[in-house]
Amino acid sequence: MIPFLDLKAINAQYREELIEAATRVIDSGWYIRGEEVEAFESEFADYCGTKHCIGVANGLDALTLTLRAWKELGKLKEDDEVIVPANTYIASVLAITENRLKPVLVEPDEETYNLCPKKTAAAITPNTRAILAVHLYGQMAPMPELMKLAEHHNLLVLEDAAQAHGAAINGRKAGSWGDAAGFSFYPGKNLGALGDAGAVTTNDAELACTIRALGNYGSKKKYESIYQGVNSRLDEMQAAFLRIKLRSLDQNIKQRREIALNYAKKIDNPRIIHPISTINMPDSLENHVFHLYVIRTTLRDSLQTHLVNKSIQSHIHYPISPNLQRCYANRIQQRFILTELINSQILSLPMHPDIKEETLLRIIKATNELH
């Protein structure tokens, strides 16, 4: 079986360095908020082009704590509206509702699957206070347009960059456009830890300080809690691992883009719709790091079955939109026709830097066989 994602193969290339890093952390005797975390935060902030990076336990916490910090700083209050794409992963919406804010779901752009500035503008009301811009599948949302819109309406912008490490627009990386950004380092991400991990990037020193305190039991000074905080901290071991993998992130992105180019050029089945960035490559390639390669077809279920029969794994990201999840049955009752249509047609093909040419050709051949 060709796996959708082969984490063993991905991490095998770092094996000796990971063992050395783990040994270094074990021997240090310091496992929470030590030198490894401090170094990674500095290195990742530099990579993204921001002044601050705050390590947290996971990507959901990165979003949740940022919104919570804005509440503590008086920039948001309960029931304020936050615009978010309707087709995002549920974590984006969970972060909003966890803070007792109101998610305003907006249909995506049909070609990019990201927020559409015109639809976003139409969703703004007197109660709107923030835009949560999701860089879905690794492709950046139209940040220049969204930032102009936010500035005009005096709105906060939070990037959900969980899938977009290293993506950029005009040389400016994901995580440096909004007032803050949340990253996930879940093992399957382009920059993945060997467990859960996350971070927030921002240029706002006061926000960074507040998020750091909130994730440390609400404390800036040990045993003195300013806020009713939580325990959400990036640990030393994961930080040490991430430092190793950050060094090769750009090379891994280059390999992902080469795989995407092969898919785009060689899958010529007329029933397949490719990601919009691959149509215009290489001109628009900078904004997509291909965390996922997501195609669309009206024969999605048939294609997935066909691929299984050819011993090829694929996945659906995501089959059920947040508005249809049981947890929001009494809170989000609006239907989103375009989102639901897209979700019924999308399929993610295998995508990781270690796909070999022979394997890639097998996937392409099998996909072209769909009738």
C-alpha atoms as a printed R data frame, in Angstrom:
    type eleno elety resid chain resno       x      y       z
1   ATOM     1    CA   MET     A     1   0.000  0.000   0.000
2   ATOM     2    CA   ILE     A     2   1.285  3.459  -0.893
3   ATOM     3    CA   PRO     A     3   0.666  5.465   2.295
4   ATOM     4    CA   PHE     A     4  -0.926  8.890   2.186
5   ATOM     5    CA   LEU     A     5   1.757 10.097   4.587
6   ATOM     6    CA   ASP     A     6   4.855  8.141   5.614
7   ATOM     7    CA   LEU     A     7   6.065  9.686   8.873
8   ATOM     8    CA   LYS     A     8   8.620  6.932   9.430
9   ATOM     9    CA   ALA     A     9  10.307  7.763   6.129
10  ATOM    10    CA   ILE     A    10  10.126 11.496   6.787
11  ATOM    11    CA   ASN     A    11  11.705 11.234  10.221
12  ATOM    12    CA   ALA     A    12  14.239  8.545   9.301
13  ATOM    13    CA   GLN     A    13  16.471 11.119   7.614
14  ATOM    14    CA   TYR     A    14  16.752 12.972  10.939
15  ATOM    15    CA   ARG     A    15  17.152  9.888  13.113
16  ATOM    16    CA   GLU     A    16  20.687 10.465  14.370
17  ATOM    17    CA   GLU     A    17  20.115 14.184  14.949
18  ATOM    18    CA   LEU     A    18  16.844 13.492  16.774
19  ATOM    19    CA   ILE     A    19  18.529 10.948  19.043
20  ATOM    20    CA   GLU     A    20  21.345 13.401  19.741
21  ATOM    21    CA   ALA     A    21  18.813 16.158  20.527
22  ATOM    22    CA   ALA     A    22  16.788 13.889  22.805
23  ATOM    23    CA   THR     A    23  19.935 12.879  24.641
24  ATOM    24    CA   ARG     A    24  20.946 16.509  25.025
25  ATOM    25    CA   VAL     A    25  17.567 17.394  26.544
26  ATOM    26    CA   ILE     A    26  17.525 14.358  28.836
27  ATOM    27    CA   ASP     A    27  21.018 15.092  30.090
28  ATOM    28    CA   SER     A    28  20.229 18.768  30.653
29  ATOM    29    CA   GLY     A    29  17.734 17.984  33.420
30  ATOM    30    CA   TRP     A    30  15.547 20.899  32.216
31  ATOM    31    CA   TYR     A    31  12.361 19.905  30.382
32  ATOM    32    CA   ILE     A    32   9.954 22.871  30.427
33  ATOM    33    CA   ARG     A    33  10.700 26.339  28.996
34  ATOM    34    CA   GLY     A    34  14.437 26.000  28.826
35  ATOM    35    CA   GLU     A    35  17.160 26.778  26.320
36  ATOM    36    CA   GLU     A    36  15.695 24.629  23.521
37  ATOM    37    CA   VAL     A    37  12.323 26.385  23.632
38  ATOM    38    CA   GLU     A    38  13.957 29.797  23.814
39  ATOM    39    CA   ALA     A    39  16.190 28.976  20.847
40  ATOM    40    CA   PHE     A    40  13.356 27.568  18.736
41  ATOM    41    CA   GLU     A    41  11.130 30.549  19.465
42  ATOM    42    CA   SER     A    42  13.885 32.883  18.306
43  ATOM    43    CA   GLU     A    43  14.677 30.819  15.199
44  ATOM    44    CA   PHE     A    44  11.046 30.409  14.155
45  ATOM    45    CA   ALA     A    45  10.292 34.097  14.698
46  ATOM    46    CA   ASP     A    46  13.271 34.931  12.470
47  ATOM    47    CA   TYR     A    47  12.065 32.426   9.863
48  ATOM    48    CA   CYS     A    48   8.571 33.934   9.780
49  ATOM    49    CA   GLY     A    49   9.832 37.507   9.943
50  ATOM    50    CA   THR     A    50   8.219 38.460  13.254
51  ATOM    51    CA   LYS     A    51   9.519 39.902  16.496
52  ATOM    52    CA   HIS     A    52   7.970 37.292  18.783
53  ATOM    53    CA   CYS     A    53   7.181 33.587  18.850
54  ATOM    54    CA   ILE     A    54   5.482 31.925  21.824
55  ATOM    55    CA   GLY     A    55   5.580 28.141  22.028
56  ATOM    56    CA   VAL     A    56   2.342 26.466  23.135
57  ATOM    57    CA   ALA     A    57   1.073 22.913  23.443
58  ATOM    58    CA   ASN     A    58  -0.684 22.647  20.068
59  ATOM    59    CA   GLY     A    59  -2.180 24.561  17.168
60  ATOM    60    CA   LEU     A    60  -5.664 24.834  18.675
61  ATOM    61    CA   ASP     A    61  -4.216 26.429  21.805
62  ATOM    62    CA   ALA     A    62  -2.287 28.875  19.606
63  ATOM    63    CA   LEU     A    63  -5.560 30.205  18.204
64  ATOM    64    CA   THR     A    64  -7.540 29.943  21.433
65  ATOM    65    CA   LEU     A    65  -4.947 31.709  23.584
66  ATOM    66    CA   THR     A    66  -4.517 34.527  21.083
67  ATOM    67    CA   LEU     A    67  -8.238 35.289  21.077
68  ATOM    68    CA   ARG     A    68  -8.284 34.949  24.866
69  ATOM    69    CA   ALA     A    69  -5.363 37.374  25.164
70  ATOM    70    CA   TRP     A    70  -7.201 39.942  23.068
71  ATOM    71    CA   LYS     A    71 -10.136 39.614  25.459
72  ATOM    72    CA   GLU     A    72  -7.859 40.132  28.450
73  ATOM    73    CA   LEU     A    73  -6.377 43.207  26.756
74  ATOM    74    CA   GLY     A    74  -9.827 44.644  26.101
75  ATOM    75    CA   LYS     A    75  -9.666 44.280  22.325
76  ATOM    76    CA   LEU     A    76 -12.413 41.650  22.201
77  ATOM    77    CA   LYS     A    77 -15.404 40.966  24.410
78  ATOM    78    CA   GLU     A    78 -17.936 38.146  24.710
79  ATOM    79    CA   ASP     A    79 -20.288 37.786  21.708
80  ATOM    80    CA   ASP     A    80 -18.068 39.803  19.368
81  ATOM    81    CA   GLU     A    81 -18.155 38.402  15.837
82  ATOM    82    CA   VAL     A    82 -15.179 36.704  14.193
83  ATOM    83    CA   ILE     A    83 -15.316 35.984  10.456
84  ATOM    84    CA   VAL     A    84 -13.991 32.536   9.522
85  ATOM    85    CA   PRO     A    85 -14.209 30.402   6.357
86  ATOM    86    CA   ALA     A    86 -17.050 27.869   6.441
87  ATOM    87    CA   ASN     A    87 -14.883 25.094   4.987
88  ATOM    88    CA   THR     A    88 -12.073 25.229   7.543
89  ATOM    89    CA   TYR     A    89 -11.097 22.462   9.941
90  ATOM    90    CA   ILE     A    90 -13.200 22.620  13.086
91  ATOM    91    CA   ALA     A    91 -10.265 23.808  15.252
92  ATOM    92    CA   SER     A    92 -10.576 27.303  13.760
93  ATOM    93    CA   VAL     A    93 -14.177 27.535  14.949
94  ATOM    94    CA   LEU     A    94 -13.522 25.834  18.287
95  ATOM    95    CA   ALA     A    95 -11.023 28.557  19.165
96  ATOM    96    CA   ILE     A    96 -13.711 31.175  18.592
97  ATOM    97    CA   THR     A    97 -16.509 29.512  20.543
98  ATOM    98    CA   GLU     A    98 -14.183 28.517  23.402
99  ATOM    99    CA   ASN     A    99 -13.760 32.244  23.997
100 ATOM   100    CA   ARG     A   100 -17.523 32.860  23.858
101 ATOM   101    CA   LEU     A   101 -17.142 34.791  20.659
102 ATOM   102    CA   LYS     A   102 -19.514 34.391  17.719
103 ATOM   103    CA   PRO     A   103 -18.206 32.631  14.609
104 ATOM   104    CA   VAL     A   104 -19.514 34.126  11.365
105 ATOM   105    CA   LEU     A   105 -18.946 31.494   8.720
106 ATOM   106    CA   VAL     A   106 -18.334 32.690   5.161
107 ATOM   107    CA   GLU     A   107 -18.362 30.655   1.962
108 ATOM   108    CA   PRO     A   108 -14.855 30.320   0.440
109 ATOM   109    CA   ASP     A   109 -13.517 31.331  -2.926
110 ATOM   110    CA   GLU     A   110 -14.428 28.381  -5.155
111 ATOM   111    CA   GLU     A   111 -10.994 28.202  -6.781
112 ATOM   112    CA   THR     A   112  -8.630 28.741  -3.833
113 ATOM   113    CA   TYR     A   113 -10.884 27.412  -1.017
114 ATOM   114    CA   ASN     A   114  -9.704 30.362   1.085
115 ATOM   115    CA   LEU     A   115 -11.519 33.495   2.240
116 ATOM   116    CA   CYS     A   116 -12.853 35.685  -0.547
117 ATOM   117    CA   PRO     A   117 -12.360 39.411   0.225
118 ATOM   118    CA   LYS     A   118 -15.732 40.361  -1.337
119 ATOM   119    CA   LYS     A   119 -17.640 37.730   0.644
120 ATOM   120    CA   THR     A   120 -15.717 38.697   3.761
121 ATOM   121    CA   ALA     A   121 -16.606 42.351   3.292
122 ATOM   122    CA   ALA     A   122 -20.273 41.443   2.857
123 ATOM   123    CA   ALA     A   123 -20.218 39.557   6.178
124 ATOM   124    CA   ILE     A   124 -18.951 42.512   8.238
125 ATOM   125    CA   THR     A   125 -21.472 43.952  10.697
126 ATOM   126    CA   PRO     A   126 -21.206 46.524  13.506
127 ATOM   127    CA   ASN     A   127 -20.409 43.577  15.821
128 ATOM   128    CA   THR     A   128 -17.487 42.249  13.755
129 ATOM   129    CA   ARG     A   129 -14.180 42.591  15.563
130 ATOM   130    CA   ALA     A   130 -11.833 40.098  13.910
131 ATOM   131    CA   ILE     A   131 -11.066 38.033  10.815
132 ATOM   132    CA   LEU     A   132  -9.620 34.549  11.216
133 ATOM   133    CA   ALA     A   133  -7.835 33.985   7.897
134 ATOM   134    CA   VAL     A   134  -7.123 30.294   7.309
135 ATOM   135    CA   HIS     A   135  -4.319 29.326   4.914
136 ATOM   136    CA   LEU     A   136  -6.057 26.116   3.900
137 ATOM   137    CA   TYR     A   137  -4.082 23.146   2.572
138 ATOM   138    CA   GLY     A   138  -0.893 25.245   2.660
139 ATOM   139    CA   GLN     A   139  -2.059 28.020   0.335
140 ATOM   140    CA   MET     A   140  -2.123 31.516   1.767
141 ATOM   141    CA   ALA     A   141  -5.353 33.465   1.971
142 ATOM   142    CA   PRO     A   142  -5.330 36.794   0.038
143 ATOM   143    CA   MET     A   143  -3.670 38.667   2.880
144 ATOM   144    CA   PRO     A   144  -2.993 42.034   1.167
145 ATOM   145    CA   GLU     A   145  -6.701 42.431   0.399
146 ATOM   146    CA   LEU     A   146  -7.830 41.101   3.774
147 ATOM   147    CA   MET     A   147  -5.441 43.388   5.643
148 ATOM   148    CA   LYS     A   148  -6.733 46.436   3.737
149 ATOM   149    CA   LEU     A   149 -10.276 45.387   4.584
150 ATOM   150    CA   ALA     A   150  -9.365 44.910   8.236
151 ATOM   151    CA   GLU     A   151  -7.624 48.271   8.417
152 ATOM   152    CA   HIS     A   152 -10.627 50.011   6.877
153 ATOM   153    CA   HIS     A   153 -12.998 48.481   9.451
154 ATOM   154    CA   ASN     A   154 -10.529 48.495  12.365
155 ATOM   155    CA   LEU     A   155 -10.581 44.704  12.709
156 ATOM   156    CA   LEU     A   156  -8.038 42.335  14.248
157 ATOM   157    CA   VAL     A   157  -6.586 39.667  11.951
158 ATOM   158    CA   LEU     A   158  -5.540 36.243  13.188
159 ATOM   159    CA   GLU     A   159  -3.877 33.919  10.693
160 ATOM   160    CA   ASP     A   160  -4.568 30.222  11.049
161 ATOM   161    CA   ALA     A   161  -1.235 29.162   9.594
162 ATOM   162    CA   ALA     A   162  -1.376 25.585  10.876
163 ATOM   163    CA   GLN     A   163  -0.813 24.202   7.365
164 ATOM   164    CA   ALA     A   164   1.240 26.977   5.815
165 ATOM   165    CA   HIS     A   165   4.730 27.083   7.357
166 ATOM   166    CA   GLY     A   166   6.938 28.838   4.824
167 ATOM   167    CA   ALA     A   167   4.238 30.026   2.426
168 ATOM   168    CA   ALA     A   168   4.601 33.652   1.355
169 ATOM   169    CA   ILE     A   169   3.101 36.487  -0.651
170 ATOM   170    CA   ASN     A   170   5.553 38.948  -2.197
171 ATOM   171    CA   GLY     A   171   8.306 37.484  -0.038
172 ATOM   172    CA   ARG     A   172   6.394 38.016   3.198
173 ATOM   173    CA   LYS     A   173   5.780 34.764   5.021
174 ATOM   174    CA   ALA     A   174   2.667 33.335   6.610
175 ATOM   175    CA   GLY     A   175   2.579 34.311  10.249
176 ATOM   176    CA   SER     A   176   3.800 37.860   9.647
177 ATOM   177    CA   TRP     A   177   0.770 39.410   7.944
178 ATOM   178    CA   GLY     A   178  -1.893 39.525  10.642
179 ATOM   179    CA   ASP     A   179  -1.847 40.922  14.154
180 ATOM   180    CA   ALA     A   180  -0.940 37.370  15.179
181 ATOM   181    CA   ALA     A   181  -0.820 33.863  13.758
182 ATOM   182    CA   GLY     A   182  -1.315 30.379  15.136
183 ATOM   183    CA   PHE     A   183   0.847 27.460  13.985
184 ATOM   184    CA   SER     A   184   0.505 23.734  14.545
185 ATOM   185    CA   PHE     A   185   3.485 21.379  14.621
186 ATOM   186    CA   TYR     A   186   1.362 18.218  14.651
187 ATOM   187    CA   PRO     A   187   3.543 15.379  13.313
188 ATOM   188    CA   GLY     A   188   1.925 15.389   9.878
189 ATOM   189    CA   LYS     A   189   2.495 19.100   9.232
190 ATOM   190    CA   ASN     A   190   5.190 20.388   6.889
191 ATOM   191    CA   LEU     A   191   7.125 21.316  10.027
192 ATOM   192    CA   GLY     A   192   6.085 18.507  12.333
193 ATOM   193    CA   ALA     A   193   7.148 17.578  15.848
194 ATOM   194    CA   LEU     A   194   7.149 14.045  17.237
195 ATOM   195    CA   GLY     A   195   4.038 14.826  19.223
196 ATOM   196    CA   ASP     A   196   1.698 17.765  19.734
197 ATOM   197    CA   ALA     A   197   3.197 21.255  19.607
198 ATOM   198    CA   GLY     A   198   2.241 24.737  18.468
199 ATOM   199    CA   ALA     A   199   3.229 28.395  18.468
200 ATOM   200    CA   VAL     A   200   1.975 31.947  18.054
201 ATOM   201    CA   THR     A   201   3.870 34.565  16.069
202 ATOM   202    CA   THR     A   202   3.275 38.309  16.413
203 ATOM   203    CA   ASN     A   203   4.971 41.700  16.376
204 ATOM   204    CA   ASP     A   204   2.929 42.859  19.376
205 ATOM   205    CA   ALA     A   205   5.055 42.629  22.524
206 ATOM   206    CA   GLU     A   206   2.109 43.126  24.888
207 ATOM   207    CA   LEU     A   207   0.124 40.392  23.162
208 ATOM   208    CA   ALA     A   208   3.110 38.025  23.253
209 ATOM   209    CA   CYS     A   209   3.590 38.613  26.978
210 ATOM   210    CA   THR     A   210  -0.110 38.009  27.666
211 ATOM   211    CA   ILE     A   211  -0.237 34.775  25.647
212 ATOM   212    CA   ARG     A   212   2.882 33.491  27.396
213 ATOM   213    CA   ALA     A   213   1.318 34.190  30.788
214 ATOM   214    CA   LEU     A   214  -2.042 32.649  29.857
215 ATOM   215    CA   GLY     A   215  -0.299 29.439  28.796
216 ATOM   216    CA   ASN     A   216   1.600 29.329  32.085
217 ATOM   217    CA   TYR     A   217  -1.335 29.178  34.518
218 ATOM   218    CA   GLY     A   218  -1.945 32.896  33.993
219 ATOM   219    CA   SER     A   219   1.389 33.688  35.576
220 ATOM   220    CA   LYS     A   220   4.197 36.032  34.573
221 ATOM   221    CA   LYS     A   221   5.970 35.370  37.858
222 ATOM   222    CA   LYS     A   222   6.012 31.941  39.506
223 ATOM   223    CA   TYR     A   223   3.130 31.382  41.943
224 ATOM   224    CA   GLU     A   224   1.560 34.747  41.077
225 ATOM   225    CA   SER     A   225  -1.356 34.391  38.640
226 ATOM   226    CA   ILE     A   226  -2.641 37.514  36.922
227 ATOM   227    CA   TYR     A   227  -5.144 35.614  34.786
228 ATOM   228    CA   GLN     A   228  -7.184 32.439  35.138
229 ATOM   229    CA   GLY     A   229  -4.805 30.711  32.754
230 ATOM   230    CA   VAL     A   230  -4.169 27.215  31.459
231 ATOM   231    CA   ASN     A   231  -1.209 24.911  31.035
232 ATOM   232    CA   SER     A   232  -0.151 25.147  27.397
233 ATOM   233    CA   ARG     A   233   3.595 25.151  26.851
234 ATOM   234    CA   LEU     A   234   5.915 23.854  24.172
235 ATOM   235    CA   ASP     A   235   8.229 21.377  25.898
236 ATOM   236    CA   GLU     A   236  11.982 21.180  25.543
237 ATOM   237    CA   MET     A   237  12.036 17.850  23.718
238 ATOM   238    CA   GLN     A   238   9.675 18.930  20.938
239 ATOM   239    CA   ALA     A   239  11.451 22.273  20.622
240 ATOM   240    CA   ALA     A   240  14.764 20.466  20.159
241 ATOM   241    CA   PHE     A   241  13.242 18.259  17.452
242 ATOM   242    CA   LEU     A   242  11.641 21.226  15.688
243 ATOM   243    CA   ARG     A   243  14.935 23.118  15.604
244 ATOM   244    CA   ILE     A   244  16.459 20.263  13.612
245 ATOM   245    CA   LYS     A   245  13.590 20.033  11.140
246 ATOM   246    CA   LEU     A   246  13.263 23.793  10.679
247 ATOM   247    CA   ARG     A   247  16.690 23.827   9.030
248 ATOM   248    CA   SER     A   248  15.434 21.694   6.127
249 ATOM   249    CA   LEU     A   249  11.912 23.108   5.868
250 ATOM   250    CA   ASP     A   250  12.601 25.159   2.746
251 ATOM   251    CA   GLN     A   251  14.150 22.170   0.987
252 ATOM   252    CA   ASN     A   252  11.138 20.037   1.933
253 ATOM   253    CA   ILE     A   253   8.805 22.712   0.561
254 ATOM   254    CA   LYS     A   254  10.763 22.690  -2.695
255 ATOM   255    CA   GLN     A   255  10.284 18.917  -2.921
256 ATOM   256    CA   ARG     A   256   6.549 19.230  -2.222
257 ATOM   257    CA   ARG     A   257   6.223 21.805  -4.992
258 ATOM   258    CA   GLU     A   258   8.037 19.521  -7.426
259 ATOM   259    CA   ILE     A   259   5.585 16.729  -6.593
260 ATOM   260    CA   ALA     A   260   2.690 19.146  -7.054
261 ATOM   261    CA   LEU     A   261   4.065 20.181 -10.456
262 ATOM   262    CA   ASN     A   262   4.218 16.544 -11.495
263 ATOM   263    CA   TYR     A   263   0.627 15.978 -10.423
264 ATOM   264    CA   ALA     A   264  -0.517 19.114 -12.255
265 ATOM   265    CA   LYS     A   265   1.324 18.331 -15.499
266 ATOM   266    CA   LYS     A   266   0.791 14.582 -15.688
267 ATOM   267    CA   ILE     A   267  -2.693 14.054 -14.269
268 ATOM   268    CA   ASP     A   268  -4.589 15.072 -17.405
269 ATOM   269    CA   ASN     A   269  -7.901 13.416 -16.631
270 ATOM   270    CA   PRO     A   270 -10.605 15.934 -17.646
271 ATOM   271    CA   ARG     A   271 -12.713 14.883 -14.661
272 ATOM   272    CA   ILE     A   272 -10.041 16.189 -12.271
273 ATOM   273    CA   ILE     A   273  -9.832 19.814 -11.070
274 ATOM   274    CA   HIS     A   274  -6.347 20.715  -9.810
275 ATOM   275    CA   PRO     A   275  -5.487 23.283  -7.102
276 ATOM   276    CA   ILE     A   276  -5.574 26.757  -8.655
277 ATOM   277    CA   SER     A   277  -1.907 27.478  -7.816
278 ATOM   278    CA   THR     A   278  -0.727 24.547  -9.907
279 ATOM   279    CA   ILE     A   279  -2.529 25.971 -12.947
280 ATOM   280    CA   ASN     A   280  -0.474 29.160 -12.806
281 ATOM   281    CA   MET     A   281   2.827 27.705 -11.592
282 ATOM   282    CA   PRO     A   282   5.516 28.735 -11.244
283 ATOM   283    CA   ASP     A   283   4.298 32.356 -11.118
284 ATOM   284    CA   SER     A   284   1.998 31.886  -8.101
285 ATOM   285    CA   LEU     A   285   3.924 29.056  -6.478
286 ATOM   286    CA   GLU     A   286   5.311 31.128  -3.605
287 ATOM   287    CA   ASN     A   287   1.958 31.254  -1.808
288 ATOM   288    CA   HIS     A   288   1.453 27.468  -1.622
289 ATOM   289    CA   VAL     A   289   3.591 24.988   0.324
290 ATOM   290    CA   PHE     A   290   1.365 21.991  -0.480
291 ATOM   291    CA   HIS     A   291   0.751 20.614   2.947
292 ATOM   292    CA   LEU     A   292  -1.966 18.836   0.989
293 ATOM   293    CA   TYR     A   293  -2.556 18.332  -2.726
294 ATOM   294    CA   VAL     A   294  -6.315 18.535  -2.990
295 ATOM   295    CA   ILE     A   295  -8.110 17.729  -6.235
296 ATOM   296    CA   ARG     A   296 -11.827 17.901  -6.981
297 ATOM   297    CA   THR     A   297 -14.015 15.537  -8.963
298 ATOM   298    CA   THR     A   298 -17.704 14.707  -9.108
299 ATOM   299    CA   LEU     A   299 -16.583 11.060  -9.024
300 ATOM   300    CA   ARG     A   300 -14.702 11.439  -5.748
301 ATOM   301    CA   ASP     A   301 -15.986  8.266  -4.068
302 ATOM   302    CA   SER     A   302 -15.344  6.190  -7.173
303 ATOM   303    CA   LEU     A   303 -11.836  7.574  -7.454
304 ATOM   304    CA   GLN     A   304 -11.041  6.887  -3.816
305 ATOM   305    CA   THR     A   305 -12.268  3.308  -4.168
306 ATOM   306    CA   HIS     A   306 -10.258  2.902  -7.361
307 ATOM   307    CA   LEU     A   307  -7.117  4.151  -5.631
308 ATOM   308    CA   VAL     A   308  -7.635  1.737  -2.736
309 ATOM   309    CA   ASN     A   309  -7.941 -1.089  -5.268
310 ATOM   310    CA   LYS     A   310  -4.601  0.069  -6.658
311 ATOM   311    CA   SER     A   311  -3.116  0.035  -3.125
312 ATOM   312    CA   ILE     A   312  -2.977  3.830  -2.854
313 ATOM   313    CA   GLN     A   313  -4.196  5.708   0.208
314 ATOM   314    CA   SER     A   314  -5.972  9.048  -0.036
315 ATOM   315    CA   HIS     A   315  -7.862 11.260   2.421
316 ATOM   316    CA   ILE     A   316 -10.707 13.764   2.530
317 ATOM   317    CA   HIS     A   317  -9.881 17.114   4.159
318 ATOM   318    CA   TYR     A   318 -12.571 17.649   5.422
319 ATOM   319    CA   PRO     A   319 -15.732 15.600   4.883
320 ATOM   320    CA   ILE     A   320 -17.973 17.436   7.376
321 ATOM   321    CA   SER     A   321 -17.971 21.229   7.635
322 ATOM   322    CA   PRO     A   322 -18.215 22.870  11.077
323 ATOM   323    CA   ASN     A   323 -21.841 23.945  10.582
324 ATOM   324    CA   LEU     A   324 -22.860 20.289  10.173
325 ATOM   325    CA   GLN     A   325 -20.959 18.998  13.212
326 ATOM   326    CA   ARG     A   326 -23.145 17.767  16.076
327 ATOM   327    CA   CYS     A   327 -21.381 20.028  18.566
328 ATOM   328    CA   TYR     A   328 -22.728 23.080  16.710
329 ATOM   329    CA   ALA     A   329 -26.201 21.729  15.928
330 ATOM   330    CA   ASN     A   330 -27.891 24.310  18.156
331 ATOM   331    CA   ARG     A   331 -25.480 27.154  17.462
332 ATOM   332    CA   ILE     A   332 -24.806 27.219  13.730
333 ATOM   333    CA   GLN     A   333 -27.983 26.444  11.827
334 ATOM   334    CA   GLN     A   334 -27.129 28.072   8.514
335 ATOM   335    CA   ARG     A   335 -26.357 25.876   5.503
336 ATOM   336    CA   PHE     A   336 -23.369 26.598   3.263
337 ATOM   337    CA   ILE     A   337 -24.104 25.194  -0.166
338 ATOM   338    CA   LEU     A   338 -20.732 25.857  -1.818
339 ATOM   339    CA   THR     A   339 -18.798 24.525   1.165
340 ATOM   340    CA   GLU     A   340 -20.881 21.371   1.262
341 ATOM   341    CA   LEU     A   341 -20.471 20.922  -2.506
342 ATOM   342    CA   ILE     A   342 -16.701 21.312  -2.290
343 ATOM   343    CA   ASN     A   343 -16.533 18.910   0.637
344 ATOM   344    CA   SER     A   344 -18.412 16.294  -1.397
345 ATOM   345    CA   GLN     A   345 -15.869 16.470  -4.242
346 ATOM   346    CA   ILE     A   346 -12.405 16.992  -2.723
347 ATOM   347    CA   LEU     A   347  -9.766 14.318  -2.346
348 ATOM   348    CA   SER     A   348  -6.197 14.647  -1.051
349 ATOM   349    CA   LEU     A   349  -3.583 12.654  -2.944
350 ATOM   350    CA   PRO     A   350  -0.428 11.382  -1.208
351 ATOM   351    CA   MET     A   351   1.891 14.299  -0.473
352 ATOM   352    CA   HIS     A   352   5.170 14.303   1.411
353 ATOM   353    CA   PRO     A   353   8.778 15.075   0.439
354 ATOM   354    CA   ASP     A   354   9.879 11.443   0.290
355 ATOM   355    CA   ILE     A   355   7.551 10.216  -2.452
356 ATOM   356    CA   LYS     A   356   9.789  8.431  -4.950
357 ATOM   357    CA   GLU     A   357   9.425  8.918  -8.715
358 ATOM   358    CA   GLU     A   358   8.178  5.362  -9.299
359 ATOM   359    CA   THR     A   359   5.543  5.778  -6.589
360 ATOM   360    CA   LEU     A   360   4.503  9.155  -7.958
361 ATOM   361    CA   LEU     A   361   4.007  7.715 -11.441
362 ATOM   362    CA   ARG     A   362   1.837  4.929 -10.021
363 ATOM   363    CA   ILE     A   363  -0.419  7.487  -8.319
364 ATOM   364    CA   ILE     A   364  -0.641  9.591 -11.476
365 ATOM   365    CA   LYS     A   365  -1.434  6.582 -13.669
366 ATOM   366    CA   ALA     A   366  -4.150  5.352 -11.322
367 ATOM   367    CA   THR     A   367  -5.748  8.801 -11.110
368 ATOM   368    CA   ASN     A   368  -5.780  9.131 -14.887
369 ATOM   369    CA   GLU     A   369  -7.669  5.838 -15.133
370 ATOM   370    CA   LEU     A   370 -10.816  7.349 -13.602
371 ATOM   371    CA   HIS     A   371 -13.696  7.364 -16.118
